[in-house]
mmCIF file of C-alpha atoms and ligand atoms in Angstrom:
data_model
loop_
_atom_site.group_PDB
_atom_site.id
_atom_site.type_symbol
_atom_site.label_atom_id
_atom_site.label_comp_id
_atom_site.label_asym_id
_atom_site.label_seq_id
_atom_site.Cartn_x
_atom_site.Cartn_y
_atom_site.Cartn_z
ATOM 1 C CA UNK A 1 -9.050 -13.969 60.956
ATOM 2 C CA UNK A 2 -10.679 -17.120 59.756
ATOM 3 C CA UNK A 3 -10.497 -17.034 55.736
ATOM 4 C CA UNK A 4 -13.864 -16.804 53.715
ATOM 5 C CA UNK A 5 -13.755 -18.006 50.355
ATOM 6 C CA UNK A 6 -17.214 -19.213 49.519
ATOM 7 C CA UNK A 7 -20.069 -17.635 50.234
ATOM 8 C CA UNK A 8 -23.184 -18.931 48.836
ATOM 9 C CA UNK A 9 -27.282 -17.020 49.207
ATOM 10 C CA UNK A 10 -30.336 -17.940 49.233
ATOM 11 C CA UNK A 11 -31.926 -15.084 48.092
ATOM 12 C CA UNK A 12 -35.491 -14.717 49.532
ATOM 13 C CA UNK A 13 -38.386 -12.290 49.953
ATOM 14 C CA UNK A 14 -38.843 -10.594 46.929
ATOM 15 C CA UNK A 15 -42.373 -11.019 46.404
ATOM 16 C CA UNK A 16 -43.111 -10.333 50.289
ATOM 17 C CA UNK A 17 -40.827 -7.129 49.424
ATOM 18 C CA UNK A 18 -43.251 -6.239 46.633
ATOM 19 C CA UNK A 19 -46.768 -7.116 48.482
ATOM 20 C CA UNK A 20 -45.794 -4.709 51.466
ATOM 21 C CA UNK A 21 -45.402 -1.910 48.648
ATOM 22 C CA UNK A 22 -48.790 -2.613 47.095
ATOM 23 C CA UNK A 23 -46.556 -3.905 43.966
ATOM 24 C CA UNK A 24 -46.893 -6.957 41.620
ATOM 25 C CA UNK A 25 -44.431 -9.654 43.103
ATOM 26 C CA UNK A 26 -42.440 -9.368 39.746
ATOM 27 C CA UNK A 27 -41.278 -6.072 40.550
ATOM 28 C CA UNK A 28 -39.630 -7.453 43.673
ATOM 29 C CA UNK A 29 -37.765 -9.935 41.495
ATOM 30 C CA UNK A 30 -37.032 -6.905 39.161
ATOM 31 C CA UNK A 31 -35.591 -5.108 42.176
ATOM 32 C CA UNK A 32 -33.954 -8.160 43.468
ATOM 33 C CA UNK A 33 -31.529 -8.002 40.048
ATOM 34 C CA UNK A 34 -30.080 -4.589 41.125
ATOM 35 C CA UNK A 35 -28.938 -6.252 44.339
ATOM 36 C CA UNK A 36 -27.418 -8.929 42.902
ATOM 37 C CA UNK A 37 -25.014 -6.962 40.894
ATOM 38 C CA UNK A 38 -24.332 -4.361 44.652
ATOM 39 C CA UNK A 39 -23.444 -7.676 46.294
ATOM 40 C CA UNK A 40 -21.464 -9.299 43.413
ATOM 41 C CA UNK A 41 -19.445 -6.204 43.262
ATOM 42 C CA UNK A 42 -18.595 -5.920 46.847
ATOM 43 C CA UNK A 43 -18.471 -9.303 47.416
ATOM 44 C CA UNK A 44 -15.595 -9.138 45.069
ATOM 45 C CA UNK A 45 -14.034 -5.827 46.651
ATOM 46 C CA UNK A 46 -14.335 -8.100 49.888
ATOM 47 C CA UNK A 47 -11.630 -10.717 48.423
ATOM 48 C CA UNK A 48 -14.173 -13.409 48.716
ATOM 49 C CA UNK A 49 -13.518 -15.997 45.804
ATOM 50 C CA UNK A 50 -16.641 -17.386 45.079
ATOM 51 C CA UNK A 51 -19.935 -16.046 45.483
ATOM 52 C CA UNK A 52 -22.808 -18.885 44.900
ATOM 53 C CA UNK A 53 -26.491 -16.775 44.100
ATOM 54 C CA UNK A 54 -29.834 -19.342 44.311
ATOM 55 C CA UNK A 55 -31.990 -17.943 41.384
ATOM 56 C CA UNK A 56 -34.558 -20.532 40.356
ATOM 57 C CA UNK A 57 -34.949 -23.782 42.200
ATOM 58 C CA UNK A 58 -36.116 -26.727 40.560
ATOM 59 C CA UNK A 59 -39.492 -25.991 42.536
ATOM 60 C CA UNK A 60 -39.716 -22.810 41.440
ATOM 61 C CA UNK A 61 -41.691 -24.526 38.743
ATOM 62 C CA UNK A 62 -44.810 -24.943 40.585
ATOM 63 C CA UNK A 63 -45.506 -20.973 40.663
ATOM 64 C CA UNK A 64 -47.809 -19.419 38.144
ATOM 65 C CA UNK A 65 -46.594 -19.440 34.288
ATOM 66 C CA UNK A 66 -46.426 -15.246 34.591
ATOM 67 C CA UNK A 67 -43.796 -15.507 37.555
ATOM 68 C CA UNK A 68 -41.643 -18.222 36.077
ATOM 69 C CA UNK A 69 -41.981 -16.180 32.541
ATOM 70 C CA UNK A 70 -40.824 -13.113 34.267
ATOM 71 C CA UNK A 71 -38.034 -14.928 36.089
ATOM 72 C CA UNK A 72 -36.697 -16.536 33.144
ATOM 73 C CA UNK A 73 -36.745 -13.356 31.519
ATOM 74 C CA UNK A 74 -34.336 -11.821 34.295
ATOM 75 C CA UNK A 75 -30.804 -13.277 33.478
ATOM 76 C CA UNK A 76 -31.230 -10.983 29.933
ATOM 77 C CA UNK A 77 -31.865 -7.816 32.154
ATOM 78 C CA UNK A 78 -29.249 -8.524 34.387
ATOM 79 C CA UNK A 79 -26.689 -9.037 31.583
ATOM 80 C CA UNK A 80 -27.542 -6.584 29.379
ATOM 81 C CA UNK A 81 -26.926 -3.993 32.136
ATOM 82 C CA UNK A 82 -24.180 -5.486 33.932
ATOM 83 C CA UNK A 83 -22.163 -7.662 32.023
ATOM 84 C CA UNK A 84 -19.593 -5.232 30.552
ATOM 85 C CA UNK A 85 -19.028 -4.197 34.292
ATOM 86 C CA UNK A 86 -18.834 -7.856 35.395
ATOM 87 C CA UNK A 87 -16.041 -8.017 32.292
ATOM 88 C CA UNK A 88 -14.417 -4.511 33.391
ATOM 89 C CA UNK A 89 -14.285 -6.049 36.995
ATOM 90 C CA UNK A 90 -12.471 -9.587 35.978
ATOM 91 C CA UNK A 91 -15.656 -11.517 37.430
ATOM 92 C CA UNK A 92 -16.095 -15.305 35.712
ATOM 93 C CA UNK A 93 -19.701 -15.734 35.451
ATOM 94 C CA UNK A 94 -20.648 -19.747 36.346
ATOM 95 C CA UNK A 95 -23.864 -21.656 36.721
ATOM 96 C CA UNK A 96 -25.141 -24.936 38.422
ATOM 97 C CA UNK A 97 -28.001 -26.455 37.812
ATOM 98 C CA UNK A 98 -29.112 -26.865 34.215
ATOM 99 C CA UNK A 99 -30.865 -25.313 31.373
ATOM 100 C CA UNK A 100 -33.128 -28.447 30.257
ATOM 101 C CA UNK A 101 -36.322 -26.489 30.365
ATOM 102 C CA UNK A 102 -35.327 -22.704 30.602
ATOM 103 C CA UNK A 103 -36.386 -20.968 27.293
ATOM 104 C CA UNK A 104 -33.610 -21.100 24.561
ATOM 105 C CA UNK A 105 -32.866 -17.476 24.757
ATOM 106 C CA UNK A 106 -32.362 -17.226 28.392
ATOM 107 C CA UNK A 107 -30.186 -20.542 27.847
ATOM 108 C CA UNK A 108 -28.056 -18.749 25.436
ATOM 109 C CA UNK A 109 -27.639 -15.444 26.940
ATOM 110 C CA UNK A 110 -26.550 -17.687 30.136
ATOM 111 C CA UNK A 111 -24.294 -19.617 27.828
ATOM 112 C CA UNK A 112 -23.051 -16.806 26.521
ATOM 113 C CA UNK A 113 -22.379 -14.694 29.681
ATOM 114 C CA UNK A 114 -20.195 -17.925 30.545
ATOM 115 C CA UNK A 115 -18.006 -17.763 27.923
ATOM 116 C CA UNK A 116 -17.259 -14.018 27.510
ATOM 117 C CA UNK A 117 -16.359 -14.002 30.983
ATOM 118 C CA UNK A 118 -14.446 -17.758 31.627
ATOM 119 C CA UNK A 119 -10.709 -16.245 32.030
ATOM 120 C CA UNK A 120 -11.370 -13.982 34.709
ATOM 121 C CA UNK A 121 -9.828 -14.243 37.517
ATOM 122 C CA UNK A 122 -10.884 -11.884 40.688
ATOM 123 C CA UNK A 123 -14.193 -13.775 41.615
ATOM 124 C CA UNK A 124 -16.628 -16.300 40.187
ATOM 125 C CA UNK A 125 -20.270 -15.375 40.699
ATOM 126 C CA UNK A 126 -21.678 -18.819 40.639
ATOM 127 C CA UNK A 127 -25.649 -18.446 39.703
ATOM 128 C CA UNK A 128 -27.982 -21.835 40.349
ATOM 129 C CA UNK A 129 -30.264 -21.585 38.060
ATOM 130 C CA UNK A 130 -33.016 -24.241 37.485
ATOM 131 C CA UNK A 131 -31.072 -26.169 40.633
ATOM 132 C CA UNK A 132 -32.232 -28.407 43.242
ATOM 133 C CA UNK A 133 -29.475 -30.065 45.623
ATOM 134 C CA UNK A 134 -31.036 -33.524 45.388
ATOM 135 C CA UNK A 135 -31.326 -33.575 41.659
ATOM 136 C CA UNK A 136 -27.820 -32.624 42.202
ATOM 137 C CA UNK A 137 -26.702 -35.581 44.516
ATOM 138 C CA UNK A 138 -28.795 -38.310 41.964
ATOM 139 C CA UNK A 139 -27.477 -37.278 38.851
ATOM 140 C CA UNK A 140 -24.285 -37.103 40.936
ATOM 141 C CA UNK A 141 -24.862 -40.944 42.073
ATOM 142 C CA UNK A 142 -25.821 -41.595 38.858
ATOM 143 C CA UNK A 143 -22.658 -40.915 36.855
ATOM 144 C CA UNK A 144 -20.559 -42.748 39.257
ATOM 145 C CA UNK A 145 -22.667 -45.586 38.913
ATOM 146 C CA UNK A 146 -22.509 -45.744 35.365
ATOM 147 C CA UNK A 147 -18.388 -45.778 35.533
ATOM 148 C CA UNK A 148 -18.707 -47.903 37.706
ATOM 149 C CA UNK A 149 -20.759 -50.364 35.516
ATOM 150 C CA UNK A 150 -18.688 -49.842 32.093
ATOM 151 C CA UNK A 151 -15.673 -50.922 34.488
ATOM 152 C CA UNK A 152 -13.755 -47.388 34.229
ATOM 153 C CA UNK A 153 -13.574 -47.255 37.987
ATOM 154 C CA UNK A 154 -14.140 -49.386 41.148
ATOM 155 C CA UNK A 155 -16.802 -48.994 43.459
ATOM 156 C CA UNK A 156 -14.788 -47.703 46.173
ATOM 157 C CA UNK A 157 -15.074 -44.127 46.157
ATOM 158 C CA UNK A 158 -13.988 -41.276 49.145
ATOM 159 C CA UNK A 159 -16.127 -38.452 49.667
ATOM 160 C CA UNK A 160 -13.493 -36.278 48.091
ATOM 161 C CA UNK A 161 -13.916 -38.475 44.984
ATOM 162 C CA UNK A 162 -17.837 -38.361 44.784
ATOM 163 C CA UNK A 163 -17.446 -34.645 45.418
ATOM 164 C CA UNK A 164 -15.823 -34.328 41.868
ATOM 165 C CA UNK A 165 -19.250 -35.549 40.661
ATOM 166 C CA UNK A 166 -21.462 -32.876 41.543
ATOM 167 C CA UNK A 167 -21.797 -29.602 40.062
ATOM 168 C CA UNK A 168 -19.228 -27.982 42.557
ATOM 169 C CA UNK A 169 -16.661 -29.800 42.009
ATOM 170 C CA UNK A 170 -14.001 -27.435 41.636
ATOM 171 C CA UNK A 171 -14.912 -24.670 43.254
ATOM 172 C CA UNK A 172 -13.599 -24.440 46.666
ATOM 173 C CA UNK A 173 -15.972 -25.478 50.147
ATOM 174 C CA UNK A 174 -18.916 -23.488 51.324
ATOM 175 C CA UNK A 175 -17.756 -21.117 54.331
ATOM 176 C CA UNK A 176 -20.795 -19.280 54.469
ATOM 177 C CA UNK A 177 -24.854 -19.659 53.752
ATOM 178 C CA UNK A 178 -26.847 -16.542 53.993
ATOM 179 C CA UNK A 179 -30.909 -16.722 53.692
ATOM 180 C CA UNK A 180 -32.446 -13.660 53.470
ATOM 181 C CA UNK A 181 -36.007 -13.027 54.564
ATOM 182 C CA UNK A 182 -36.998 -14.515 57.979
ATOM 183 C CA UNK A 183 -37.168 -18.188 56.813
ATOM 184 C CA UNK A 184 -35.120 -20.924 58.593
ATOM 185 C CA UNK A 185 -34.819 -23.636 55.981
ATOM 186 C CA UNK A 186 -32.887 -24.760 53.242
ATOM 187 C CA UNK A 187 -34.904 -24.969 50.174
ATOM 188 C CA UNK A 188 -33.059 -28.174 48.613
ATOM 189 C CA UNK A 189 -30.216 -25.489 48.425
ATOM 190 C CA UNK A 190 -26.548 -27.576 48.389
ATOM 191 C CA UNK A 191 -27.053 -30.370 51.016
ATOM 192 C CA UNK A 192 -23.963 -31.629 50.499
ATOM 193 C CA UNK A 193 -22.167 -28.691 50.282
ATOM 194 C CA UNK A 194 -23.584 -27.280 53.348
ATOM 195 C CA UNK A 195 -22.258 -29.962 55.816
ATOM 196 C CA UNK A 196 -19.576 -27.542 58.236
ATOM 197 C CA UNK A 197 -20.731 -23.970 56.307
ATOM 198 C CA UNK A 198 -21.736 -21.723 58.765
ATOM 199 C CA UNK A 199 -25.639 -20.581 58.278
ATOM 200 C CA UNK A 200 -26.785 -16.923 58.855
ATOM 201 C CA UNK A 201 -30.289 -16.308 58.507
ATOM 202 C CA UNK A 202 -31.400 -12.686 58.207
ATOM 203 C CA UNK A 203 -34.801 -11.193 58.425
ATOM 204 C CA UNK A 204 -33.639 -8.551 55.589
ATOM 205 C CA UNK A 205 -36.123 -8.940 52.195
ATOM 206 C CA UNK A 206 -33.249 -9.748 48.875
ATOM 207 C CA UNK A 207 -34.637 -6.537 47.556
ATOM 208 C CA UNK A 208 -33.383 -4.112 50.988
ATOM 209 C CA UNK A 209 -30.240 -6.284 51.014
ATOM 210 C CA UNK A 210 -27.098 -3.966 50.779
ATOM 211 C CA UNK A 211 -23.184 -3.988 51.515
ATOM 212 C CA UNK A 212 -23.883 -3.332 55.001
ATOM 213 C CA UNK A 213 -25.652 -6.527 55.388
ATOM 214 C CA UNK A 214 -23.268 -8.678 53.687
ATOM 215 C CA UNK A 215 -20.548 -7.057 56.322
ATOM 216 C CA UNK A 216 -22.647 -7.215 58.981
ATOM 217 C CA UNK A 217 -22.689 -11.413 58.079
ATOM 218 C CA UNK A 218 -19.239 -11.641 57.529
ATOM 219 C CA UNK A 219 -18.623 -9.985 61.001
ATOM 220 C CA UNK A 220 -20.875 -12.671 62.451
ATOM 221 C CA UNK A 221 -19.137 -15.613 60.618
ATOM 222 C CA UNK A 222 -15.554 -13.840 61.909
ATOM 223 C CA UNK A 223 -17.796 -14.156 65.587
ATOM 224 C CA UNK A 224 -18.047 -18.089 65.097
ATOM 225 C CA UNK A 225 -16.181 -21.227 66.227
ATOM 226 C CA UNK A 226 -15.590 -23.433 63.326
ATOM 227 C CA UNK A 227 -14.896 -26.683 64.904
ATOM 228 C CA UNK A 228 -15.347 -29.294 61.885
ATOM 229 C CA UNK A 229 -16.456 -31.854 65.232
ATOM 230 C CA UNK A 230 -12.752 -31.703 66.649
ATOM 231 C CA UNK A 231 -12.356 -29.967 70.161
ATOM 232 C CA UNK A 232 -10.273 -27.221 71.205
HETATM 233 C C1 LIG B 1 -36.993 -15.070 46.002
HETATM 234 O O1 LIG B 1 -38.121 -14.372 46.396
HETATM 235 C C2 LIG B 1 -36.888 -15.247 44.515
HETATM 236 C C3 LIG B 1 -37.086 -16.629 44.053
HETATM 237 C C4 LIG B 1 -37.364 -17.638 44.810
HETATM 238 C C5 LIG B 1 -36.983 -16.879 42.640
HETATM 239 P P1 LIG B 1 -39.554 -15.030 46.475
HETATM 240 O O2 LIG B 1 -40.225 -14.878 45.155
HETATM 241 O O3 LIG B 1 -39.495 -16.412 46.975
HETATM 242 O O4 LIG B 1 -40.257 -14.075 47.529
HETATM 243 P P2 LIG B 1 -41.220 -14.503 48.709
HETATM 244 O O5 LIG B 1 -40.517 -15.550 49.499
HETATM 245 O O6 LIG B 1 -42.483 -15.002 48.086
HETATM 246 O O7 LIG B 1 -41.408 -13.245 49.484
HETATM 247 C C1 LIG B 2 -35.648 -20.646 47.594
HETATM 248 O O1 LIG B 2 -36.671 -19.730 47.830
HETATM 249 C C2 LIG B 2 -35.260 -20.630 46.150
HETATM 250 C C3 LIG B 2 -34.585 -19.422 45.683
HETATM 251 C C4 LIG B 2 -34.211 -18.419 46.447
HETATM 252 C C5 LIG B 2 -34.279 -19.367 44.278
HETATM 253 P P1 LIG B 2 -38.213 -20.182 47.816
HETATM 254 O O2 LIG B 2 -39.006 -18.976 48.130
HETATM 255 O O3 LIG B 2 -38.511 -20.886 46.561
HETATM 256 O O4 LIG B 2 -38.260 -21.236 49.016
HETATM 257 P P2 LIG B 2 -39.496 -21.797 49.848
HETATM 258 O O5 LIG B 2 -40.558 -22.181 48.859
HETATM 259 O O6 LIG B 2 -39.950 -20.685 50.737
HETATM 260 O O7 LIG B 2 -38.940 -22.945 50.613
HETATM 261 MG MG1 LIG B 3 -39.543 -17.219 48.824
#
């Protein structure tokens, strides 16, 4: 059985989940949090070691100052609920991305959640939070470039070494992308990282997304060929 480790979500469809209930697309999001903690908790019981959540992407900006309100508001619901269970169940809370305009309260309870949580051990639930991949790769290419110019390293780097420079590094390779929601792109969601993962797209809404469905993908990724371009 091929080994998962990382699984990583693009978590999609909340406000179409709330529209086709004659609800305000906030209460999709609202539902949406309950899901996350159902599929950090069996993603966990399913032995996977990291499990990387899309939250807020750097675009997420452009929607209307309510929605990104009410999003921002939405890590302090989910921890106040769940983060003594997160605790009881050894999860390490991480985040990429960064907190440079996300409200100082929601930075703190994030910061927070980090730290309580940084020794365990039985899965990282990885959120990226205010996170766009190519912001990613040219802060990324920016770093290097400034060792490079103080004269702390040569400009000869692998791409194992650049790969310590973005927000990953550390955490081991994606296996596994899952978008929920019917839409076949990306969304500026790991680039990089995404090079040999294997991409499931279902038409499931985040808010309808349960246990079953996160089987249902790891039976499919069991289904596939991971060739990494050799032959066999
Ligand atoms: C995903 O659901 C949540 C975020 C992007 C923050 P959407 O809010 O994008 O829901 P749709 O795609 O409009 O249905
Ligand atoms: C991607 O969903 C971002 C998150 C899930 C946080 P979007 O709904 O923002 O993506 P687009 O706009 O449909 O590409
Ligand atoms: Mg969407």
């Amino acid at each position: 059985m091929e080994k998962i480790r990382h699984v990583a979500i693009i978590m999609d469809g909340n406000g179409r989940w709330a529209k086709a209930r004659g609800k305000i697309r906030t209460e999709g999001h609202f539902k949406g949090v309950e899901v996350v903690r159902d599929i950090a908790i069996a993603a966990k019981e399913r032995g996977i070691e990291v499990l990387t959540l899309y939250a807020f992407s750097t675009e997420n900006w452009k929607r209307s100052s309510e929605e990104v309100g009410y999003l921002m508001k939405l890590p302090a619901l989910f921890f106040s609920r769940y983060l003594k269970e997160l605790m009881e169940k050894n999860i390490r809370i991480t985040m990429i991305g960064s907190l440079d305009g996300v409200p100082k309260d929601t930075a703190q309870i994030l910061r927070k959640a980090m730290e309580q949580t940084r020794n365990n051990t039985a899965m990282t639930l990885n959120f990226a939070m205010n996170y766009g991949s190519r912001r990613e790769i040219t802060e990324a290419a920016r770093a290097y470039a400034a060792e490079v110019a103080s004269g702390k390293i040569a400009n000869d780097c692998t791409e194992e070494q650049f790969e310590q420079y973005l927000m990953t590094a550390g955490l081991p390779p994606v296996d596994l992308c899952i978008r929920t929601s019917k839409e076949y792109r990306l969304s500026n969601f790991l680039l990089w990282q995404l090079a040999y993962a294997e991409l499931i797209f279902v038409d499931v809404l985040w808010p309808d997304f349960t246990s079953d469905t996160l089987d249902e993908c790891l039976l499919e990724f069991q289904r596939r060929d991971r060739r990494f371009g050799g032959a066999k």
